[in-house]
Coordinates of C-alpha atoms in Angstrom, one line a residue:
M262 CA -13.7 15.5 4.4
I263 CA -13.5 15.4 8.2
T264 CA -14.0 18.8 9.8
K265 CA -13.6 20.2 13.3
G266 CA -16.7 19.7 15.4
Q267 CA -18.0 16.9 13.2
K268 CA -19.4 13.9 15.1
I269 CA -18.8 10.3 14.0
S270 CA -21.5 7.8 14.8
D271 CA -23.2 10.5 16.9
R272 CA -20.6 9.8 19.6
Y273 CA -17.0 10.9 18.7
E274 CA -16.5 14.6 18.3
I275 CA -13.6 15.8 16.1
I276 CA -11.3 18.3 18.0
R277 CA -8.4 18.6 15.6
S278 CA -6.1 16.8 13.1
I279 CA -3.0 15.3 14.7
G280 CA -1.4 13.4 11.8
E281 CA -1.7 12.3 8.2
G282 CA -0.3 9.2 6.5
G283 CA -0.5 7.1 3.4
M284 CA -3.2 4.8 4.8
A285 CA -5.1 6.9 7.4
N286 CA -5.6 10.3 8.9
V287 CA -5.5 10.6 12.7
Y288 CA -7.7 13.0 14.7
L289 CA -7.9 14.0 18.3
G290 CA -11.5 13.3 19.3
Y291 CA -13.8 13.4 22.4
D292 CA -15.9 10.4 23.4
T293 CA -19.2 12.1 24.5
I294 CA -20.5 8.9 26.2
L295 CA -17.4 7.9 28.3
D296 CA -16.2 11.6 28.7
R297 CA -12.6 11.0 27.6
Q298 CA -10.2 12.1 24.8
V299 CA -9.5 9.5 22.1
A300 CA -7.5 9.1 18.9
I301 CA -9.6 8.4 15.8
K302 CA -7.9 6.9 12.8
V303 CA -9.9 7.2 9.6
L304 CA -9.0 5.2 6.5
R305 CA -8.3 7.3 3.4
G306 CA -7.8 6.9 -0.4
D307 CA -8.2 3.6 -2.2
L308 CA -8.3 1.6 1.1
S309 CA -11.7 2.9 2.1
N310 CA -13.1 2.1 -1.4
D311 CA -11.9 -1.5 -1.4
E312 CA -14.6 -3.7 0.2
K313 CA -12.2 -6.7 0.5
F314 CA -9.7 -4.6 2.4
V315 CA -12.3 -2.9 4.6
R316 CA -13.8 -6.3 5.7
R317 CA -10.3 -7.6 6.5
F318 CA -9.3 -4.4 8.3
Q319 CA -12.4 -4.5 10.5
R320 CA -11.8 -8.2 11.3
E321 CA -8.1 -7.7 12.1
A322 CA -8.7 -4.5 14.1
L323 CA -11.3 -6.3 16.2
S324 CA -8.8 -9.1 16.8
A325 CA -6.1 -6.7 17.9
S326 CA -8.6 -5.0 20.2
S327 CA -8.3 -8.0 22.5
L328 CA -4.7 -7.1 23.3
A329 CA -4.3 -5.6 26.7
H330 CA -0.7 -4.6 27.5
P331 CA 0.9 -1.4 28.9
N332 CA 3.1 -1.2 25.8
I333 CA 0.4 -1.6 23.2
V334 CA -2.1 1.2 22.3
E335 CA -5.5 0.1 23.4
M336 CA -8.2 -0.1 20.7
Y337 CA -11.7 1.0 21.9
D338 CA -13.9 0.8 18.9
V339 CA -14.1 -0.1 15.2
G340 CA -16.9 1.1 12.9
E341 CA -18.3 2.8 9.8
D342 CA -20.3 6.0 9.5
D343 CA -21.7 7.1 6.1
G344 CA -18.7 5.6 4.2
I345 CA -16.1 6.7 6.8
Y346 CA -14.2 3.7 8.2
Y347 CA -12.5 4.3 11.5
I348 CA -10.9 2.9 14.6
V349 CA -11.0 4.6 18.0
M350 CA -8.0 4.1 20.3
E351 CA -6.3 5.3 23.3
Y352 CA -4.9 8.9 22.9
I353 CA -1.2 9.1 23.7
E354 CA 0.4 12.5 24.5
G355 CA 3.9 12.2 23.2
K356 CA 5.9 11.8 20.0
T357 CA 6.8 8.9 17.7
L358 CA 10.2 7.1 18.2
K359 CA 11.1 8.4 14.7
Q360 CA 10.5 12.0 15.8
L361 CA 12.8 11.4 18.9
L362 CA 15.5 10.0 16.7
K363 CA 15.3 13.0 14.3
K364 CA 15.7 15.3 17.3
R365 CA 18.3 13.4 19.2
G366 CA 20.2 11.3 16.6
S367 CA 21.3 8.2 18.4
L368 CA 20.2 7.3 22.0
T369 CA 22.4 6.2 24.9
L370 CA 22.9 2.5 25.5
S371 CA 20.7 2.4 28.6
E372 CA 17.9 4.3 26.8
A373 CA 18.0 2.0 23.8
I374 CA 17.9 -1.1 25.9
D375 CA 15.0 0.3 28.0
I376 CA 13.0 1.0 24.9
M377 CA 13.8 -2.5 23.4
L378 CA 12.8 -4.2 26.6
Q379 CA 9.4 -2.6 26.5
L380 CA 9.0 -3.3 22.7
T381 CA 9.9 -7.0 23.0
D382 CA 7.6 -7.3 26.1
G383 CA 4.7 -5.9 24.2
M384 CA 5.3 -8.0 21.0
A385 CA 5.7 -11.1 23.1
H386 CA 2.2 -10.5 24.4
A387 CA 0.9 -10.0 20.9
H388 CA 2.6 -13.1 19.6
D389 CA 1.2 -15.2 22.5
S390 CA -2.3 -14.1 21.1
Y391 CA -1.2 -15.3 17.6
I392 CA -1.1 -11.7 16.3
I393 CA 1.8 -10.6 14.0
H394 CA 2.3 -6.9 13.5
R395 CA 4.1 -7.1 10.1
D396 CA 5.0 -3.4 9.9
L397 CA 7.1 -2.6 13.0
K398 CA 9.0 0.7 12.5
P399 CA 9.8 3.8 14.7
Q400 CA 6.9 5.6 13.0
N401 CA 4.5 3.1 14.6
I402 CA 5.9 3.4 18.1
M403 CA 4.8 6.2 20.4
I404 CA 7.0 7.4 23.4
K405 CA 5.5 9.3 26.3
D406 CA 7.3 12.0 28.3
D407 CA 8.0 9.5 31.1
G408 CA 9.8 7.1 28.7
Q409 CA 6.9 4.5 28.3
I410 CA 6.4 3.3 24.7
K411 CA 3.2 2.3 23.0
I412 CA 3.0 0.1 19.8
T413 CA 0.4 1.3 17.3
D414 CA -1.2 0.3 14.0
F415 CA -1.8 -3.4 14.6
G416 CA -5.1 -3.6 12.6
I417 CA -3.9 -1.6 9.6
A418 CA -0.6 -3.4 9.3
M419 CA -2.2 -6.9 9.4
A420 CA -5.0 -6.0 6.9
L421 CA -2.7 -4.2 4.5
N422 CA -0.2 -7.1 4.4
S423 CA -2.9 -9.5 3.4
T424 CA -4.2 -7.6 0.3
Q425 CA -2.8 -6.9 -3.1
L426 CA -2.8 -3.2 -2.5
T427 CA 0.4 -1.1 -2.8
Q428 CA 0.4 2.1 -0.8
T429 CA 3.4 3.6 -2.5
N430 CA 3.8 6.7 -0.3
S431 CA 4.4 4.4 2.7
V432 CA 6.7 1.9 1.1
M433 CA 9.9 3.9 1.6
G434 CA 9.2 4.1 5.3
S435 CA 8.5 0.4 5.8
V436 CA 11.1 -1.2 3.5
H437 CA 14.0 0.0 5.8
Y438 CA 12.7 -2.6 8.4
L439 CA 11.5 -5.3 5.9
P440 CA 12.6 -8.9 6.7
P441 CA 14.2 -10.8 3.8
E442 CA 11.5 -13.4 3.7
Q443 CA 8.8 -10.7 3.2
A444 CA 11.0 -9.0 0.6
S445 CA 11.1 -12.3 -1.3
G446 CA 7.3 -12.8 -1.0
K447 CA 7.4 -15.8 1.4
G448 CA 5.0 -14.3 3.9
S449 CA 5.4 -13.3 7.5
T450 CA 5.9 -15.1 10.8
I451 CA 6.7 -14.2 14.4
K452 CA 10.4 -14.1 13.4
S453 CA 9.6 -11.4 10.8
D454 CA 8.6 -9.0 13.7
I455 CA 11.9 -10.0 15.4
Y456 CA 13.9 -8.9 12.4
S457 CA 12.2 -5.5 12.3
M458 CA 12.9 -5.1 16.0
G459 CA 16.6 -5.9 15.4
I460 CA 16.8 -3.1 12.8
I461 CA 15.0 -0.7 15.2
F462 CA 17.6 -1.6 17.9
Y463 CA 20.4 -0.8 15.4
E464 CA 18.9 2.6 14.6
L465 CA 18.5 3.5 18.2
L466 CA 22.2 2.9 18.9
T467 CA 23.6 4.4 15.7
G468 CA 21.1 7.1 14.7
S469 CA 21.1 5.8 11.2
L470 CA 19.6 2.9 9.1
P471 CA 21.7 0.0 8.1
F472 CA 20.6 -0.2 4.4
K473 CA 19.9 2.8 2.2
G474 CA 19.1 3.1 -1.5
E475 CA 17.6 5.2 -4.3
N476 CA 14.3 3.2 -4.2
A477 CA 12.4 0.5 -2.3
V478 CA 13.5 -2.3 -4.5
E479 CA 17.2 -1.5 -4.0
I480 CA 16.8 -1.4 -0.2
A481 CA 14.8 -4.7 -0.2
L482 CA 17.6 -6.4 -2.2
K483 CA 20.2 -5.2 0.4
H484 CA 18.1 -6.7 3.2
M485 CA 18.1 -10.0 1.3
R486 CA 21.8 -10.1 0.2
E487 CA 24.1 -7.7 2.2
P488 CA 25.4 -8.4 5.7
L489 CA 24.3 -5.9 8.5
P490 CA 27.0 -3.2 9.1
N491 CA 29.0 -3.7 12.4
V492 CA 27.5 -1.7 15.2
R493 CA 30.8 -1.6 17.1
D494 CA 32.5 -0.1 14.1
D495 CA 30.2 2.9 14.5
N496 CA 30.5 3.0 18.3
P497 CA 33.2 0.8 19.9
S498 CA 31.8 1.4 23.4
I499 CA 28.9 -0.8 22.6
P500 CA 29.4 -4.3 24.3
Q501 CA 29.8 -7.4 22.2
S502 CA 26.8 -8.9 24.0
V503 CA 24.5 -6.1 22.7
E504 CA 25.9 -6.5 19.1
N505 CA 25.2 -10.2 19.3
I506 CA 21.5 -9.5 20.1
I507 CA 21.2 -7.3 17.0
L508 CA 23.0 -10.0 14.9
R509 CA 20.8 -12.8 16.1
A510 CA 17.6 -10.7 15.6
T511 CA 18.6 -9.6 12.0
A512 CA 19.8 -12.9 10.7
K513 CA 18.9 -13.4 7.0
N514 CA 18.0 -17.1 7.7
P515 CA 15.0 -17.2 10.1
K516 CA 16.5 -20.3 11.7
N517 CA 19.3 -18.2 13.1
R518 CA 17.0 -15.7 14.8
Y519 CA 15.4 -15.8 18.2
E520 CA 12.5 -18.3 18.5
D521 CA 10.2 -15.6 19.8
A522 CA 10.1 -12.1 21.2
K523 CA 10.2 -13.5 24.8
S524 CA 13.7 -15.0 24.1
M525 CA 14.9 -11.7 22.8
H526 CA 13.5 -9.9 25.8
D527 CA 15.3 -12.3 28.2
D528 CA 18.6 -11.8 26.3
L529 CA 18.3 -8.0 26.7
L530 CA 17.8 -8.4 30.5
T531 CA 21.3 -9.8 30.9
A532 CA 23.1 -8.1 28.1
L533 CA 24.9 -5.7 30.4
D534 CA 25.9 -8.3 33.0
D535 CA 29.7 -8.3 33.7
D536 CA 30.1 -11.9 32.5
R537 CA 28.5 -11.1 29.2
M538 CA 29.9 -7.8 28.2
N539 CA 32.9 -9.2 26.3
E540 CA 31.5 -12.5 25.1
E541 CA 32.6 -14.0 21.8
P542 CA 31.0 -12.6 18.5
L543 CA 27.9 -14.5 17.4
K544 CA 28.4 -17.3 14.9
Y545 CA 25.3 -18.5 13.1
K546 CA 24.4 -22.2 13.4
Y547 CA 22.8 -22.4 9.9
P548 CA 24.0 -20.9 6.6
E549 CA 22.6 -17.4 6.1
H550 CA 21.8 -18.2 2.4
E551 CA 20.8 -21.9 2.9
L552 CA 20.6 -24.0 -0.3
D553 CA 18.3 -27.1 -0.2
N554 CA 19.4 -28.7 -3.5
T555 CA 22.1 -30.9 -2.2
K556 CA 21.5 -34.6 -2.0
K557 CA 22.8 -37.2 0.4
L558 CA 24.4 -40.3 -1.1
K559 CA 23.5 -43.6 0.5
K560 CA 26.4 -45.7 1.8
I561 CA 27.0 -49.1 0.3
E562 CA 26.7 -51.7 3.0
D563 CA 28.0 -55.1 1.9
I564 CA 28.0 -56.6 5.4
E565 CA 24.7 -56.7 7.2
N566 CA 25.8 -58.6 10.3
G567 CA 29.0 -58.0 12.3
N568 CA 31.9 -55.6 11.7
P569 CA 34.9 -56.6 9.6
D570 CA 38.3 -56.8 11.2
D571 CA 41.4 -55.2 9.8
E572 CA 42.3 -58.4 7.8
D573 CA 39.0 -58.2 5.8
T574 CA 39.2 -54.5 5.0
E575 CA 41.3 -54.8 1.8
K576 CA 39.0 -57.6 0.5
I577 CA 35.9 -55.6 1.2
A578 CA 37.4 -52.6 -0.6
E579 CA 38.2 -54.8 -3.7
R580 CA 34.6 -56.1 -3.8
I581 CA 33.2 -52.5 -3.6
D582 CA 35.6 -51.4 -6.5
D583 CA 34.5 -54.4 -8.7
K584 CA 30.8 -53.6 -8.0
E585 CA 31.3 -49.9 -8.9
D586 CA 33.1 -50.9 -12.2
R587 CA 30.2 -53.2 -13.2
I588 CA 27.7 -50.4 -12.5
N589 CA 29.7 -47.8 -14.5
K590 CA 29.8 -50.2 -17.5
R591 CA 26.1 -50.7 -17.4
I592 CA 25.4 -46.9 -17.2
I593 CA 27.6 -46.3 -20.2
I594 CA 25.8 -48.9 -22.3
I595 CA 22.4 -47.6 -21.2
L596 CA 23.4 -44.0 -22.0
S597 CA 24.7 -45.0 -25.4
I598 CA 21.4 -46.7 -26.3
I599 CA 19.4 -43.7 -25.2
F600 CA 21.7 -41.3 -27.2
V601 CA 21.2 -43.4 -30.4
G602 CA 17.4 -43.5 -29.8
I603 CA 17.3 -39.7 -29.3
C604 CA 19.2 -39.1 -32.6
L605 CA 16.8 -41.4 -34.5
I606 CA 13.8 -39.5 -33.1
L607 CA 15.3 -36.1 -33.9
M608 CA 16.0 -37.2 -37.5
T609 CA 12.5 -38.5 -37.9
V610 CA 10.9 -35.3 -36.5
F611 CA 13.0 -32.7 -38.1
I612 CA 14.1 -34.3 -41.4
I613 CA 12.0 -37.3 -42.5
I614 CA 8.5 -36.0 -41.5
P615 CA 8.9 -32.4 -42.8
A616 CA 10.2 -33.8 -46.1
L617 CA 7.0 -36.0 -46.4
T618 CA 4.6 -33.3 -45.3
R619 CA 6.2 -30.2 -46.8
K620 CA 3.8 -27.6 -48.2
P621 CA 4.6 -24.7 -50.6
T622 CA 5.5 -21.4 -48.9
V623 CA 4.1 -17.9 -49.6
T624 CA 5.0 -14.4 -48.5
V625 CA 2.5 -12.6 -46.2
P626 CA 1.3 -9.5 -48.0
D627 CA 1.5 -5.9 -46.5
C628 CA -2.0 -4.8 -45.4
E629 CA -1.1 -1.8 -43.3
G630 CA -3.6 1.1 -43.8
L631 CA -6.1 -1.1 -45.7
K632 CA -9.7 -1.8 -44.8
V633 CA -10.2 -5.2 -43.0
S634 CA -12.3 -6.6 -45.9
A635 CA -9.6 -5.6 -48.4
C636 CA -6.9 -7.2 -46.2
E637 CA -8.9 -10.4 -45.9
K638 CA -9.2 -10.7 -49.8
K639 CA -5.5 -10.0 -50.2
L640 CA -4.5 -12.7 -47.7
Q641 CA -7.0 -15.3 -49.1
A642 CA -5.6 -14.7 -52.6
K643 CA -2.2 -15.9 -51.3
G644 CA -3.8 -19.1 -50.0
L645 CA -3.7 -18.0 -46.3
T646 CA -6.5 -18.5 -43.8
V647 CA -7.9 -15.5 -42.0
K648 CA -8.7 -15.8 -38.3
T649 CA -12.4 -15.0 -37.6
K650 CA -11.6 -12.8 -34.5
I651 CA -10.2 -9.4 -35.4
E652 CA -8.0 -7.9 -32.7
T653 CA -8.0 -4.1 -32.0
K654 CA -5.2 -1.8 -30.8
A655 CA -4.9 1.9 -30.2
S656 CA -2.8 3.8 -32.7
S657 CA -2.0 7.5 -33.3
E658 CA -0.7 6.8 -36.8
I659 CA -3.3 4.5 -38.4
K660 CA -6.9 5.7 -38.8
K661 CA -9.7 4.0 -36.9
N662 CA -10.9 0.6 -38.4
K663 CA -7.9 0.4 -40.7
V664 CA -5.4 -2.5 -40.5
I665 CA -2.3 -1.9 -38.3
K666 CA -0.6 -5.2 -38.8
T667 CA -1.0 -9.0 -39.3
N668 CA 0.4 -11.9 -37.4
P669 CA 2.5 -13.4 -38.9
E670 CA 3.7 -10.0 -40.0
A671 CA 4.1 -8.8 -43.6
G672 CA 7.1 -10.2 -45.5
R673 CA 7.3 -13.5 -43.6
S674 CA 7.5 -16.7 -45.6
V675 CA 4.9 -19.1 -44.3
K676 CA 3.2 -22.3 -45.6
K677 CA 0.0 -22.1 -47.5
G678 CA -3.1 -22.5 -45.3
T679 CA -1.4 -20.7 -42.3
E680 CA -3.9 -18.8 -40.1
V681 CA -3.3 -15.1 -40.0
T682 CA -4.6 -12.7 -37.4
I683 CA -5.6 -9.2 -38.4
T684 CA -5.1 -6.3 -35.9
K685 CA -7.1 -3.1 -36.7
S686 CA -6.8 0.4 -35.2
S687 CA -9.2 1.6 -32.5
G688 CA -7.9 5.2 -33.0
E689 CA -5.8 7.3 -30.7
K690 CA -5.9 6.1 -27.0
T691 CA -6.8 8.6 -24.3
F692 CA -7.5 8.4 -20.6
K693 CA -8.5 10.6 -17.7
L694 CA -6.0 11.7 -15.0
K695 CA -6.6 11.0 -11.3
D696 CA -5.8 13.1 -8.3
Y697 CA -2.3 11.9 -7.4
T698 CA -2.0 14.1 -4.3
G699 CA -0.5 12.2 -1.3
Q700 CA 0.9 9.4 -3.4
N701 CA 4.6 8.6 -4.0
Y702 CA 5.8 10.5 -7.1
I703 CA 8.1 7.6 -8.3
A704 CA 5.3 5.1 -8.5
V705 CA 3.0 7.7 -10.2
Q706 CA 5.7 8.8 -12.7
T707 CA 6.4 5.1 -13.6
K708 CA 2.7 4.5 -14.2
L709 CA 2.2 7.6 -16.3
E710 CA 5.3 7.2 -18.4
A711 CA 4.3 3.6 -19.2
K712 CA 1.2 5.2 -20.9
G713 CA 3.5 7.6 -22.9
I714 CA 2.9 10.7 -20.8
V715 CA 5.9 13.0 -20.3
V716 CA 6.3 13.6 -16.6
T717 CA 8.3 16.4 -15.0
V718 CA 8.9 16.5 -11.3
E719 CA 9.5 19.9 -9.6
K720 CA 10.0 20.9 -5.9
K721 CA 7.5 23.4 -4.5
E722 CA 6.9 25.0 -1.1
P723 CA 4.0 23.3 0.6
K724 CA 1.0 25.5 1.4
D725 CA 0.4 23.9 4.8
D726 CA 3.6 24.5 6.9
S727 CA 2.1 22.6 9.9
K728 CA 1.8 19.3 8.0
E729 CA 4.7 16.8 8.0
Y730 CA 5.3 15.7 4.4
D731 CA 7.3 12.8 3.0
E732 CA 10.1 14.0 0.7
Q733 CA 8.6 11.8 -2.1
E734 CA 5.0 12.7 -1.5
I735 CA 3.0 14.5 -4.3
I736 CA 1.6 17.8 -3.1
G737 CA 0.2 19.1 -6.4
Q738 CA -0.1 18.5 -10.2
S739 CA -0.2 20.8 -13.2
L740 CA -3.2 19.0 -14.8
S741 CA -6.3 18.6 -12.6
E742 CA -8.2 15.4 -11.9
G743 CA -10.4 14.3 -14.8
S744 CA -8.2 16.0 -17.5
V745 CA -8.1 13.9 -20.7
V746 CA -4.6 13.1 -22.0
K747 CA -2.9 11.0 -24.6
S748 CA 0.5 9.6 -25.3
G749 CA 3.0 12.5 -25.8
D750 CA 1.2 14.9 -23.5
S751 CA 3.0 16.4 -20.5
I752 CA 2.3 16.8 -16.8
T753 CA 4.2 18.3 -13.9
L754 CA 4.1 16.6 -10.5
Y755 CA 5.0 18.8 -7.5
I756 CA 6.8 17.5 -4.4
P757 CA 7.6 19.3 -1.2
N758 CA 10.8 21.4 -1.0
I759 CA 11.8 20.1 2.4
V760 CA 14.6 22.0 4.1
E761 CA 15.8 21.1 7.6
S762 CA 14.8 24.0 9.9
F763 CA 15.4 25.1 13.5
P764 CA 12.9 23.9 16.1
D765 CA 11.3 26.2 18.7
M766 CA 13.4 24.9 21.6
N767 CA 11.7 26.9 24.3
A768 CA 8.2 25.9 23.3
E769 CA 9.2 22.2 23.0
G770 CA 10.9 22.2 26.4
W771 CA 14.5 21.5 25.2
S772 CA 17.4 21.2 27.6
V773 CA 21.0 22.3 27.0
D774 CA 21.9 18.7 26.4
D775 CA 19.1 18.4 23.8
A776 CA 20.4 21.6 22.0
E777 CA 24.0 20.3 22.1
A778 CA 23.0 17.0 20.6
F779 CA 21.0 18.8 17.9
C780 CA 24.0 21.0 17.0
S781 CA 26.3 17.9 16.9
K782 CA 23.9 16.2 14.5
Y783 CA 23.8 19.2 12.1
G784 CA 27.4 20.4 12.4
L785 CA 26.6 23.7 14.2
T786 CA 28.6 25.8 16.8
I787 CA 26.6 26.4 20.0
S788 CA 27.1 29.3 22.4
T789 CA 25.3 29.0 25.7
T790 CA 24.5 31.8 28.0
Y791 CA 23.0 31.0 31.5
Q792 CA 20.5 33.4 33.1
E793 CA 19.5 33.3 36.7
T794 CA 15.8 32.8 36.9
T795 CA 13.1 31.0 38.9
Q796 CA 10.7 30.9 36.0
Y797 CA 12.2 27.9 34.3
D798 CA 13.8 24.7 35.5
E799 CA 17.6 24.8 35.6
G800 CA 19.2 23.8 32.2
K801 CA 16.0 24.5 30.2
V802 CA 16.4 26.7 27.0
I803 CA 14.8 30.2 27.4
S804 CA 15.6 31.6 24.0
Q805 CA 17.6 31.0 20.8
S806 CA 19.3 33.3 18.2
R807 CA 18.0 31.4 15.2
A808 CA 14.3 31.7 14.6
A809 CA 12.2 28.6 14.7
G810 CA 11.5 27.4 11.2
S811 CA 14.6 29.1 9.6
P812 CA 16.8 26.8 7.5
I813 CA 19.8 25.1 9.0
V814 CA 23.2 26.0 7.5
K815 CA 26.1 23.8 8.5
G816 CA 28.9 25.6 10.3
T817 CA 26.8 28.5 11.6
T818 CA 26.6 29.5 15.3
L819 CA 23.5 29.0 17.4
K820 CA 23.3 31.1 20.5
I821 CA 21.0 30.0 23.3
V822 CA 20.1 31.4 26.7
A823 CA 19.5 28.7 29.4
A824 CA 17.9 28.9 32.9
K825 CA 20.1 28.9 36.0
K826 CA 19.0 28.8 39.6
P827 CA 19.7 32.1 41.5
T828 CA 22.7 31.7 43.9
E829 CA 22.1 31.5 47.6
K830 CA 23.8 34.9 48.2
K831 CA 21.6 36.5 45.7
S832 CA 18.5 35.1 47.3
E833 CA 19.6 36.5 50.7
E834 CA 20.2 40.0 49.1
Q835 CA 16.7 39.9 47.6
S836 CA 15.2 38.9 51.0
T837 CA 17.1 41.8 52.7
S838 CA 15.9 44.2 50.0
T839 CA 12.3 43.1 50.6
T840 CA 12.7 43.8 54.3
T841 CA 14.2 47.2 53.7
Q842 CA 11.3 48.1 51.4
S843 CA 8.8 47.3 54.1
T844 CA 10.5 49.7 56.6
Q845 CA 11.5 52.5 54.2
S846 CA 8.7 53.3 51.9
T847 CA 10.7 55.8 49.8
Q848 CA 13.7 53.5 49.2
T849 CA 14.0 51.4 46.0
T850 CA 16.4 48.4 45.4
T851 CA 17.3 47.1 41.9
T852 CA 18.7 43.6 41.3
T853 CA 20.7 42.8 38.2
T854 CA 20.6 39.2 36.8
D855 CA 23.9 37.5 36.4
T856 CA 24.7 35.6 33.2
T857 CA 27.4 33.1 32.3
T858 CA 28.3 32.3 28.7
T859 CA 29.9 29.1 27.3
T860 CA 30.7 28.3 23.6
T861 CA 30.9 24.8 22.1
T862 CA 32.1 24.1 18.6
T863 CA 30.6 20.9 17.1
N864 CA 32.0 19.3 14.0

């Protein structure tokens, strides 16, 4: 357990937690040697206990640490301290691209292209160093207040992709950006990252994901089979040149995608040029679902030297027809001989040989509930052979060391001398529960139900309101870790009762435009009042009628007070008032703040 004030490797002091995920926890730390703030990512769960993964993670993270680019988070250090595996990286003050999309919905065309230009530039640098990210998504892209982006999680993404581990509570986030070739298990290439960038570009422009489903498998199948929805159907103002970039990046067939990130970057640079805005819709050069099982037929060449003239054409055609007739006759004769031969072989195998080697048949006796020794005597009395190795199987109905079944099963007619395998009971099967907190409830439910456990899933208010939970993440369980259960027992898994709530617009520095976009996204009516003040920048939200953290109800009204610069006349009056106060000590002047109110209804 990492605590505030704890030192890692006697160098990095933990200040506070700044994020939690399925693969790692992230902390704000202080480098006591270089006197700077850093972000420390600590591996968690099964990953830190898997030696194979840890070795690969350290190797891949060290490889990624060689990347130096303004759009890639810089890695400073990789190490281990008393079983804690960590990486130290550049600390970025900002939010993830996913958080920005949740706040804003879709972005403007210029904003989206600016972000994509930075993303493709950073990935081009990584690809030039033979490093593939394999898990590009908005959650792994930080955006600073000045608009600069930083790509994160290179080491973890590469190491995780190369193991057999399945971090189920992070699958749902990643599968929305999964290339078809990765979904079908064919591995990753540079073009896999390009596909993920195309999906991100789509989400930036539309505010939504192209493929949705009830589970990860359903979404992955859509990536493999269904065409990408038309961006211009959602927003007709988007130029065809921009849609063509998304179509080329997200092609199902990698042959139809950009050759590399640099090509996509160059295409983005000219996407808004006048001569490209209304270009023709992209047509793929290769089939999207290419089949390689077609065969080419060789041409028959009867003439090796020279070309026949028109007078010889008819004669050549006749010779070709005669040759094809002779070939067809030979094929028919050969196939007939083969067919007769196969019939003779089948008659020999299934009729003649069984008739010559037929043995008398017996019925396998029922041994269920008998001792193994009694079952062996019963089988041998029927002329059957008993296999030396006795198999065991858990059973809640048959007592321990008593026979459950035989193979072949009781009642079957078999030949004398047939070998029979006895399966005895090992008693009722039990197992110990694990701590499933933080895992995906669907995967855990599937695993437990396969063992006969009755699983109930209930929503519950999280204890830690400051933590950001995934809607499918387990936050508690009715039976504790180590509890012994058997088939038929019940357990309840608790998941967070996530309700969309109002943000603190003043504390987060929201503008009126941000508030209007927020209300548009959630179907709210906004009423804006402007108050003259010099304390805040013009257009910044001062206060709001709905408390931060209260649930969002569609159709309700949100009243906000926004800052407005004092008018020039008002400033002069205040100046005159100040002068008057300095000359007349008994006189007092009071200024009343003007306000202006506007109301906007958002559907």
